[in-house]
Coordinates of C-alpha atoms in Angstrom, one line a residue:
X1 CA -24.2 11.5 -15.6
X2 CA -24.0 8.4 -13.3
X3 CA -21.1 6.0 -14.3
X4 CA -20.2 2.7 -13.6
X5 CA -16.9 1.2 -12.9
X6 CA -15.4 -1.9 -12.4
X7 CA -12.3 -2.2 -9.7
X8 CA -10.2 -5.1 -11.2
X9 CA -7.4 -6.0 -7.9
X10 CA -4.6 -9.0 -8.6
X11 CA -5.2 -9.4 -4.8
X12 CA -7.4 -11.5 -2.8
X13 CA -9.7 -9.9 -1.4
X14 CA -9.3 -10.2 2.0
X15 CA -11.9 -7.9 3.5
X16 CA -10.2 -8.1 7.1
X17 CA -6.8 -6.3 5.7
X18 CA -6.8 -5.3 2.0
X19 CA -3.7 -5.9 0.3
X20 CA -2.4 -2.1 -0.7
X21 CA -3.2 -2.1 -3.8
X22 CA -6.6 -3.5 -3.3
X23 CA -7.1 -0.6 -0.7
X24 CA -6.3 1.9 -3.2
X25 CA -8.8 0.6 -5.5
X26 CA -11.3 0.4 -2.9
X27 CA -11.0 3.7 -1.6
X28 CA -11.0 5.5 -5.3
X29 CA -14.6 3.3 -5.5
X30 CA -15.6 4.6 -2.7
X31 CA -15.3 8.1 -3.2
X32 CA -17.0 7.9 -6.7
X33 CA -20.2 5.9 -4.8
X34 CA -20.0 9.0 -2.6
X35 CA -20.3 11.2 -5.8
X36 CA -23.7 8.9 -6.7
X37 CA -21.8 6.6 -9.0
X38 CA -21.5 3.0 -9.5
X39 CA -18.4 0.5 -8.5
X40 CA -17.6 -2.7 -7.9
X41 CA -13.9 -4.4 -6.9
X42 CA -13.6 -7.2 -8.4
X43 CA -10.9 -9.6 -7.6
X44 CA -9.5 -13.1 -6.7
X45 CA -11.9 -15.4 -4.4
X46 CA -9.1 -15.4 -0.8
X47 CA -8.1 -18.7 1.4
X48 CA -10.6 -20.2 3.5
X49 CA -12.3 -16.8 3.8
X50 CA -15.6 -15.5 3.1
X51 CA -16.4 -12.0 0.9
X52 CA -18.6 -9.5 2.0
X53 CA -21.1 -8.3 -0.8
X54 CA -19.6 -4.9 -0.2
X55 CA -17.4 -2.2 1.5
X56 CA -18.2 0.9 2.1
X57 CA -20.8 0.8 -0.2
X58 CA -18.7 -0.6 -3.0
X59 CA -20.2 -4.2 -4.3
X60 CA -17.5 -6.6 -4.3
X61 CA -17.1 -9.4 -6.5
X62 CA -14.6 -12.8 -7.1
X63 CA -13.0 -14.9 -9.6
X64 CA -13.8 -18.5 -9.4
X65 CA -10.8 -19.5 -11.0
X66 CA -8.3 -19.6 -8.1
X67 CA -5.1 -17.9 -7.9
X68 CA -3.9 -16.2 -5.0
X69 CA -1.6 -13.7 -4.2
X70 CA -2.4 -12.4 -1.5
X71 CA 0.3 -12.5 2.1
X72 CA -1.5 -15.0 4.3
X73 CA 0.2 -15.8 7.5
X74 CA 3.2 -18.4 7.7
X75 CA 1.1 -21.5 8.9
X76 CA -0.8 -20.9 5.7
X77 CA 1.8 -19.9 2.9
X78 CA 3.3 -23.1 2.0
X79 CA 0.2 -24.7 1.4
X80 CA -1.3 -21.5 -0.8
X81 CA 2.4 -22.0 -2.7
X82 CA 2.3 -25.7 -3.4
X83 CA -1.4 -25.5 -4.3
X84 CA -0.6 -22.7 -7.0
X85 CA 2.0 -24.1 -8.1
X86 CA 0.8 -27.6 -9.1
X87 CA -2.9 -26.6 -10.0
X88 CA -2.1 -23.2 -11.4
X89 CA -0.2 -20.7 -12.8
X90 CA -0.6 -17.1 -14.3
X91 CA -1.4 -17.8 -17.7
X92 CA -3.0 -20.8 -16.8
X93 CA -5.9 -18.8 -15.1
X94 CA -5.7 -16.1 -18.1
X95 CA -8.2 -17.7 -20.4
X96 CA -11.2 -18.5 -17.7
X97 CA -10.6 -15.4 -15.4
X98 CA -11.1 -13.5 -19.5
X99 CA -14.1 -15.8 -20.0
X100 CA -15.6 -14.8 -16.3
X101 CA -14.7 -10.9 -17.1
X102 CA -16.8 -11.1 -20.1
X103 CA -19.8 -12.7 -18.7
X104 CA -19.5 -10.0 -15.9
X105 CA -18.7 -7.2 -18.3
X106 CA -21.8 -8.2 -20.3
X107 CA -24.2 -8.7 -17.6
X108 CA -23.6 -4.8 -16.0
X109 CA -22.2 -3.1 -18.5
X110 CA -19.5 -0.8 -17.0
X111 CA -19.1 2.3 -18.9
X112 CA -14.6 1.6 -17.3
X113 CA -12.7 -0.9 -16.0
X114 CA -9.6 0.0 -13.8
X115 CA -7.3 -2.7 -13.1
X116 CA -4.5 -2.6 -10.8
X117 CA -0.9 -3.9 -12.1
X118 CA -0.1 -5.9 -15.1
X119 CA -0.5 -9.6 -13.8
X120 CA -1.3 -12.1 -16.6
X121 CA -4.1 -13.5 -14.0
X122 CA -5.9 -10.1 -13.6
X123 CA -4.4 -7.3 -16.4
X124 CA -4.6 -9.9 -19.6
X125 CA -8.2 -10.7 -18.4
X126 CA -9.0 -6.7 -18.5
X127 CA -7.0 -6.0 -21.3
X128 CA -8.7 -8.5 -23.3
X129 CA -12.3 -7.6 -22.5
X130 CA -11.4 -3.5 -23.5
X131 CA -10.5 -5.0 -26.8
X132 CA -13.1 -7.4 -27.2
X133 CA -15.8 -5.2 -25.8
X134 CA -14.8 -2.0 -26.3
X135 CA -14.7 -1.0 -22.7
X136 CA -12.3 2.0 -21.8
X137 CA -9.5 0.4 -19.6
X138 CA -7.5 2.8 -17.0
X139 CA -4.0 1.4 -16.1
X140 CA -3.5 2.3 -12.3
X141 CA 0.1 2.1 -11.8
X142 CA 1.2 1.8 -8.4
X143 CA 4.4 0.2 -8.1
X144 CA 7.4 -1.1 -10.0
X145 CA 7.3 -5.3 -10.6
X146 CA 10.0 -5.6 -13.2
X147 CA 13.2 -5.1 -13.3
X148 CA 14.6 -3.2 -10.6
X149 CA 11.3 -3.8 -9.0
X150 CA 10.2 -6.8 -7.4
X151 CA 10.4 -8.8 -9.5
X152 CA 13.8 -8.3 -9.1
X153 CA 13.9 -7.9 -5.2
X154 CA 12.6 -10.9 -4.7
X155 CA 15.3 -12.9 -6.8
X156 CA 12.6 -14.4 -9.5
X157 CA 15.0 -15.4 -12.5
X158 CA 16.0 -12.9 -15.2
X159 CA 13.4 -14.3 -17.8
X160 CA 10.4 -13.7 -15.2
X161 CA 11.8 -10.4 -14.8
X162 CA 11.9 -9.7 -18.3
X163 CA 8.3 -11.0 -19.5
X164 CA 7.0 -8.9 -15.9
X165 CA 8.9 -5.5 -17.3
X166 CA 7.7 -6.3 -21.0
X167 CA 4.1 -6.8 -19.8
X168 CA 3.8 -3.3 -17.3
X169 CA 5.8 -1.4 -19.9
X170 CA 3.3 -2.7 -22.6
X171 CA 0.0 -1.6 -20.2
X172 CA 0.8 2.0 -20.1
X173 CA 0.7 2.0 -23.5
X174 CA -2.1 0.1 -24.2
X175 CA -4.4 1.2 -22.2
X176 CA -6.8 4.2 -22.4
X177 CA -5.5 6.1 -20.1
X178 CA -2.9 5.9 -16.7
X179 CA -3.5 6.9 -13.5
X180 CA -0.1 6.9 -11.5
X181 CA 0.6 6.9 -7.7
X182 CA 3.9 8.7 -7.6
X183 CA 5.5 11.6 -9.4
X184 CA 8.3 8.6 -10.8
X185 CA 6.3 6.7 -12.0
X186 CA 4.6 9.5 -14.3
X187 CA 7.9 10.4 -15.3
X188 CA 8.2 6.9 -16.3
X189 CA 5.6 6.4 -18.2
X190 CA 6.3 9.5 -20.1
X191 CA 9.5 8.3 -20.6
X192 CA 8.3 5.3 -22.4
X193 CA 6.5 7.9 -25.0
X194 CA 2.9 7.0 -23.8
X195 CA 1.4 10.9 -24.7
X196 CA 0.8 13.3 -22.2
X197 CA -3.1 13.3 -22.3
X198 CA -3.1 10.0 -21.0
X199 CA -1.2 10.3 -17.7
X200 CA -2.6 11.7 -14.7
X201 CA -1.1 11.8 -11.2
X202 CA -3.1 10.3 -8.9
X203 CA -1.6 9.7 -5.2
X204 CA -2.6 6.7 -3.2
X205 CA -3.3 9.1 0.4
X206 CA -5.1 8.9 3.3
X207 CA -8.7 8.2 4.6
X208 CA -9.3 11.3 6.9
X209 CA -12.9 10.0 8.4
X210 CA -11.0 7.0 9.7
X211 CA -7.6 8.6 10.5
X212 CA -8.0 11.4 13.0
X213 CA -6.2 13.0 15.9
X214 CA -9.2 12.6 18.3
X215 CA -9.4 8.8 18.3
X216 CA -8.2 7.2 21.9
X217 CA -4.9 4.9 21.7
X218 CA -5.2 4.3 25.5
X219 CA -6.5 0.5 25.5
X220 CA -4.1 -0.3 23.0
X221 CA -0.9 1.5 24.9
X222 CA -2.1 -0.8 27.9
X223 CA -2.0 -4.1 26.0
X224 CA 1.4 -3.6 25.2
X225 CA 2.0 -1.9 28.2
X226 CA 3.1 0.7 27.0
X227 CA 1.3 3.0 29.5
X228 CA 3.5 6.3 30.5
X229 CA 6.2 5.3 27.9
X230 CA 7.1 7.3 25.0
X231 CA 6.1 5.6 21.5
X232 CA 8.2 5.3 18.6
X233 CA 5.7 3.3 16.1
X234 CA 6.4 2.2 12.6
X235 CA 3.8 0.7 9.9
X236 CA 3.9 -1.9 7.5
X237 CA 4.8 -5.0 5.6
X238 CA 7.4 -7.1 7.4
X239 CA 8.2 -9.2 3.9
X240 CA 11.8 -9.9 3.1
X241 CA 12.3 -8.3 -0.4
X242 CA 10.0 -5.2 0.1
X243 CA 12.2 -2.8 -1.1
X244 CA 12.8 -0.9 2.6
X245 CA 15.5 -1.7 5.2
X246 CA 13.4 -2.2 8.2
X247 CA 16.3 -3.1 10.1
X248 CA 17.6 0.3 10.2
X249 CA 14.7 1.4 12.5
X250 CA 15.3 -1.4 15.5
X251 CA 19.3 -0.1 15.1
X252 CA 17.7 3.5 15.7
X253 CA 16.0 2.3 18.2
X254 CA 18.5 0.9 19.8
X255 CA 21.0 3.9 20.1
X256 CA 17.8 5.7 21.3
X257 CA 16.9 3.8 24.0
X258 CA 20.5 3.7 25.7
X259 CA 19.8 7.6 26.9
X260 CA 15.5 7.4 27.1
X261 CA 15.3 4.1 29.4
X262 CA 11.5 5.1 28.9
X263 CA 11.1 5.0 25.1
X264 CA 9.1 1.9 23.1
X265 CA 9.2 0.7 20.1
X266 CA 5.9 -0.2 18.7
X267 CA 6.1 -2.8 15.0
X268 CA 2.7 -3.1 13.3
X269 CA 2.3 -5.5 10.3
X270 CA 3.2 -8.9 9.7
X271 CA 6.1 -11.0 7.6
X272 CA 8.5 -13.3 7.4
X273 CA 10.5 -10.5 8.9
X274 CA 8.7 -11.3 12.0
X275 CA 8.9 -15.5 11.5
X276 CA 10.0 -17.7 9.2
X277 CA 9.1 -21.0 9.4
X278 CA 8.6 -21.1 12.6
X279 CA 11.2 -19.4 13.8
X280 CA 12.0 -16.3 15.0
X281 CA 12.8 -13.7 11.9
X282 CA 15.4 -11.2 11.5
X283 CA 13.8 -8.4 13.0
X284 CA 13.4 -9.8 17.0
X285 CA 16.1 -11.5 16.0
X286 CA 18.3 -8.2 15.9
X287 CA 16.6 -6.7 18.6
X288 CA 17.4 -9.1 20.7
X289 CA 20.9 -8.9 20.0
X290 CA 20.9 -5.2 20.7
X291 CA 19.4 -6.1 24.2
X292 CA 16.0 -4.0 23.5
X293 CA 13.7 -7.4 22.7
X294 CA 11.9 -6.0 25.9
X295 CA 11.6 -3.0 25.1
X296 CA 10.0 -4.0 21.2
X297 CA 6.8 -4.8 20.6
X298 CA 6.2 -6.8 17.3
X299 CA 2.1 -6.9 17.1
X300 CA 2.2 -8.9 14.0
X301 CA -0.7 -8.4 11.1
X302 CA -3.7 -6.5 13.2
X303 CA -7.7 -5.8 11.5
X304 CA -7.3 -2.4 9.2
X305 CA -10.3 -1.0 11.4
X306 CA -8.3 -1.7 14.1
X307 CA -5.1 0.7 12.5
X308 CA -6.1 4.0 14.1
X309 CA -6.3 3.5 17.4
X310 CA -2.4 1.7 16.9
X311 CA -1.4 5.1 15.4
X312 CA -3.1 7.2 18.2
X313 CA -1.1 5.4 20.6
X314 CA 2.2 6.8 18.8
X315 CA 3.7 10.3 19.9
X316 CA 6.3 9.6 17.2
X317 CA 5.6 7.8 13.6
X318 CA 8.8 6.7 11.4
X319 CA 8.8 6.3 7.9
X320 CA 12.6 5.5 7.3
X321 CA 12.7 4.0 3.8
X322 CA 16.0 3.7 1.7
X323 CA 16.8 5.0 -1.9
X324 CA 16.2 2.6 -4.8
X325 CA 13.7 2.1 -7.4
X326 CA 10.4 0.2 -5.3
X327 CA 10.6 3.4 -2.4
X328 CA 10.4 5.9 -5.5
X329 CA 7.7 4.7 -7.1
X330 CA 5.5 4.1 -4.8
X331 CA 3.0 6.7 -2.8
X332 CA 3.5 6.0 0.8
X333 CA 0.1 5.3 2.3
X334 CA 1.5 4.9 5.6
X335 CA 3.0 8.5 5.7
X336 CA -0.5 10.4 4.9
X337 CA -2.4 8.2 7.5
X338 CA 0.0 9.0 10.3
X339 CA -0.2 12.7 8.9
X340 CA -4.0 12.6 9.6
X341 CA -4.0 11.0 12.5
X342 CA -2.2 13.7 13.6
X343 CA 1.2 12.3 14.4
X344 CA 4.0 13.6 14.1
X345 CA 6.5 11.6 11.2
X346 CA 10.2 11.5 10.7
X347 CA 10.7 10.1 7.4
X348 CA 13.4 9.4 4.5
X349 CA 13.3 12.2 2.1
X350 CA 12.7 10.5 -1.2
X351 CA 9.6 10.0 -4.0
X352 CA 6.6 11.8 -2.6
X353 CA 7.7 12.4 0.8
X354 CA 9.1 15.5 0.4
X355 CA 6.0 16.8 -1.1
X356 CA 4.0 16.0 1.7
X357 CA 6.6 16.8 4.5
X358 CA 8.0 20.1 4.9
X359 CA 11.3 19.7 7.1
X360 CA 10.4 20.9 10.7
X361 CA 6.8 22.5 9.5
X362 CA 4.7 19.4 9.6
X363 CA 7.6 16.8 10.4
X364 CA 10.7 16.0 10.0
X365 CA 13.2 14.5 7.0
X366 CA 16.4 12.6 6.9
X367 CA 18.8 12.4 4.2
X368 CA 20.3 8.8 4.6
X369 CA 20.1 5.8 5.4
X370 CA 22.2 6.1 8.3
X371 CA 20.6 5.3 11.7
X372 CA 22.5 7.6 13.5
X373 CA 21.2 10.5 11.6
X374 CA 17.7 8.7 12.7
X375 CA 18.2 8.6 15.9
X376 CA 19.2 12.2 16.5
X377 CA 16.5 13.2 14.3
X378 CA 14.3 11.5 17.1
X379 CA 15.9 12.7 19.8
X380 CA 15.6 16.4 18.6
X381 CA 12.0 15.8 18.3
X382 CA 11.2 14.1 21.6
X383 CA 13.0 17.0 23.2
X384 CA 10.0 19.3 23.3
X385 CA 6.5 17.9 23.5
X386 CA 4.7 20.9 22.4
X387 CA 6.5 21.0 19.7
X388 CA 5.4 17.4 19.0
X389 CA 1.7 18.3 19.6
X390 CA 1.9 21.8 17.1
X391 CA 4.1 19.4 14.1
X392 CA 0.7 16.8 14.5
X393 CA -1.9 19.1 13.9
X394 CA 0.2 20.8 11.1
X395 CA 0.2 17.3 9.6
X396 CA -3.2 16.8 9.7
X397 CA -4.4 20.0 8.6
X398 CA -1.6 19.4 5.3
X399 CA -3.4 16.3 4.7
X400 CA -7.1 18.3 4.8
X401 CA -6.1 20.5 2.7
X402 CA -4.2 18.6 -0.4
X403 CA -4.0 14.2 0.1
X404 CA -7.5 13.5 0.3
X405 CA -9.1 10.0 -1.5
X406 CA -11.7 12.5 -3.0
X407 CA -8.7 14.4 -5.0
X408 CA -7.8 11.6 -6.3
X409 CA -10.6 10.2 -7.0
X410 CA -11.4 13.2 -8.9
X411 CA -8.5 12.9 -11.4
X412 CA -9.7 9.2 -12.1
X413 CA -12.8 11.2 -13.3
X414 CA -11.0 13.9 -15.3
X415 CA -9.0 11.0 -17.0
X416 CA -11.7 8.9 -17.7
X417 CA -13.5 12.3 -19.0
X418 CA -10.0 12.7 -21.4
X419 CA -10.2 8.9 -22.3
X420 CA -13.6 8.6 -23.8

C-alpha cells in the first residue's frame, strides 16, 4: 500500500548543497516517491535563502522557529553564531518546533517519521510527536556526536558532551526502529542492548543517474587550467574538527609532485580549512609552504549539481581518512560517488571502505596514515593508464551492482515493515 513519510533533517535546508545528512534523507525519500509513495523533508527554514517546494519530487517543508546549523560561508558565520546564541538555543526551540510537528503531523497524517540525529531542536520534537501521536519513529543514525564524536572533536565542554552521548544513546533505544549508515555503528547500537529486530544496515551510497563515467569534465579542467595535466582530486568538508586529517593529502601531494612536474591537485568543498576569518587557512597555508600553492587548486564550496562534472575531471580520486571513532562510523558518501562516476579511488582502509574497495580490483587501499605510503600508492597507479581506465569501470559496475539509494531505501521499508 502507498505510505507516507515524513523526512525530519537538523540541517537547514539549503537546496543549493544539502548538508550530508540532509542528502541522505533526501535521497532515501526519493527513492520511495519512485516506488509510488509519499515523502516530505522537513527541516530548519536556512539563512537569507529561499526553499523550493520540492526536490526530486520529494515536498519539502520548514520550521519557523529558527535555529540553524547548517555551514554557511565565513562572511556569514559569525552573524548566524551570535544570532543563535542570544535569541536561541536547542532546548529553547524544543517546545515550538514540537508544537509545529504536531500541527504538521495532524494535518497529513504520516503513517512514519524518520529523523536524522538526536538534536534537542529536531529529535525531541520527533520523539515527542511518536509518543504523543502514536507515529512510528525510525532513528537514522549516521554519525557519532558524543563522546568521542564531535562533540568531542570540536572541543564543546565535557557536560555538552555528556548530555549529547546520553541523548543519541537514549534514541536508539527509544525509537521504533534504527536504520544505521555503517557496519560500527550497528555494532553499536547492539552493543547498547537495543534488540536485534530493530537494527538494520542501511548505507548512505551513491546516486548512479547523477554520478556516471560518461559525463564531460572538460570545461571544468579548463577553468582551473588543468588542461593536459594529470588530476589528483579530493572531496569534501574543509571544517577544522571533522574527524579526517586533510593535511595528509597536500603532504602527498607534495612528495608527488617533486617527480610528475605535470600532476594537479584539485580541493572541492569549503571550510575554515580553506579561510578563517579572513585569512588564509591551514590548508593553502601548507601548500604554500611545500612550494606546490601553484600547483593546488582550492575551488571552495561548488552547487551539488555541479559535483559530477568536478569528479569527471579527476583521473585519480583520494579518500585518505585516518582511524578514530567519526571515520568509522560514518558511510563515506564521497567514496561511492567517485566509484560511480567511474574513477578510480585510493582510499584509507577502515569502516566501510574495505567493503566497497577491493585492493587493486576496483581501487586501491592504504593502511596508515602515513603520506608516504599515499604517495607511492599514487604513483603505482598513475604508472599505467589502462590500468586506471579498467579499476574505473570496475568501480562503477561494484556500485551498480550492490550501493545503490534504492537498496537502501528498501531496508527503510523492510524496517518500517518490522516496526509496525
Amino acid at each position: 500500500r502507498k505510505l507516507t513519510f515524513v523526512f525530519i533533517s537538523p540541517f537547514d535546508l539549503v537546496s543549493e548543497r544539502l548538508w550530508g545528512p540532509t542528502l541522505r534523507l533526501l535521497m532515501l525519500a526519493k527513492e520511495l516517491v519512485i516506488q509510488g509513495h509519499e515523502a516530505y523533508l522537513l527541516g530548519p527554514a536556512p539563512f537569507n535563502r529561499s526553499v523550493p517546494k520540492e526536490m526530486d519530487g520529494v515536498k519539502l517543508l520548514t520550521f519557523r522557529t529558527p535555529f540553524f546549523r547548517y555551514v554557511y560561508p565565513t562572511k556569514e558565520q559569525q552573524l548566524i553564531i551570535t544570532s543563535n546564541a542570544r535569541k536561541f538555543g536547542p532546548m529553547a526551540v524544543f517546545i515550538p518546533r514540537w508544537f509545529e510537528l504536531d500541527r504538521l503531523v495532524t494535518k497529513i497524517k504520516p503513517d512514519f517519521m524518520v529523523v536524522n540525529r538526536s538534536f534537542p531542536d529536531t529529535g525531541f520534537p520527533a520523539l515527542m510527536t511518536h509518543w504523543c501521536r502514536r507515529v512510528p519513529l525510525v532513528y537514522d543514525w549516521d554519525d557519532l556526536e558524543g563522546l568521542h564524536g564531535f562533540a568531542s572533536s570540536f572541543k564543546t565542554t565535557f557536560i555538552t558532551q555528556l548530555a549529547v552521548t546520553i541523548s543519541e544513546v537514549a534514541f536508539a533505544r527509544l525509537c521504533s526502529v534504527t536504520l544505521t549508515a555503517s557496519r560500527f555503528l550497528e555494532d553499536f547500537a547492539l552493543k547498547l542492548r537495543v534488540p536485534r529486530s530493530r537494527v538494520f544496515y542501511a548505507p548512505t551510497v551513491a546516486d548512479a543517474d547523477r554520478f556516471r563515467p560518461d559525463i564531460s569534465g572538460d570545461e571544468v579542467r579548463k577553468k582551473y587550467g588543468l588542461v593536459d595535466k594529470t588530476v589528483l582530486l579530493y572531496a569534501g568538508n574543509l571544517e577544522d574538527g571533522n574527524g579526517v586529517k586533510t593535511e595528509n593529502i597536500i603532504y602527498a601531494a607534495a612528495r608527488l609532485m617533486a617527480t610528475r612536474p605535470d600532476l594537479r591537485l584539485l580541493v572541492v568543498g569549503g571550510g575554515n580549512l580553506l579561510t578563517r576569518q579572513q585569512k588564509e587557512g591551514m590548508l593553502p597555508h601548507l601548500a604554500r609552504e611545500l612550494g606546490i600553492l601553484d600547483k593546488v587548486v582550492f575551488t571552495g564550496n561548488i552547487p551539488y549539481n555541479e559535483m559530477p562534472y568536478y569528479l569527471a575531471a579527476a583521473d585519480l580520486c583520494l579518500a585518505l581518512f585516518p582511524i578514530n571513532v567519526i571515520t568509522m562510523a560514518k558511510s563515506p558518501l564521497k567514496v561511492y560517488e567517485y566509484m560511480a562516476a567511474g574513477k578510480p579511488v585510493v582510499a584509507r582502509s577502515i569502516g566501510e571502505i574495505p567493503g566497497a574497495i577491493q585492493d587493486g580490483y576496483n581501487g586501491w587501499l592504504v593502511f596508515s596514515d602515513d603520506p608516504a605510503e599515499y604517495a607511492d600508492k599514487i604513483d603505482r597507479a598513475l604508472e599505467n593508464r589502462d590500468l586506471l581506465q579498467e579499476i574505473g569501470k570496475q568501480a562503477r559496475k561494484t556500485v551498480e551492482q550492490k550501493f545503490l539509494w534504492r537498496h537502501s531505501a528498501q531496508v527503510l521499508l523492510d524496517a518500517v515493515g518490522r516496526g509496525q
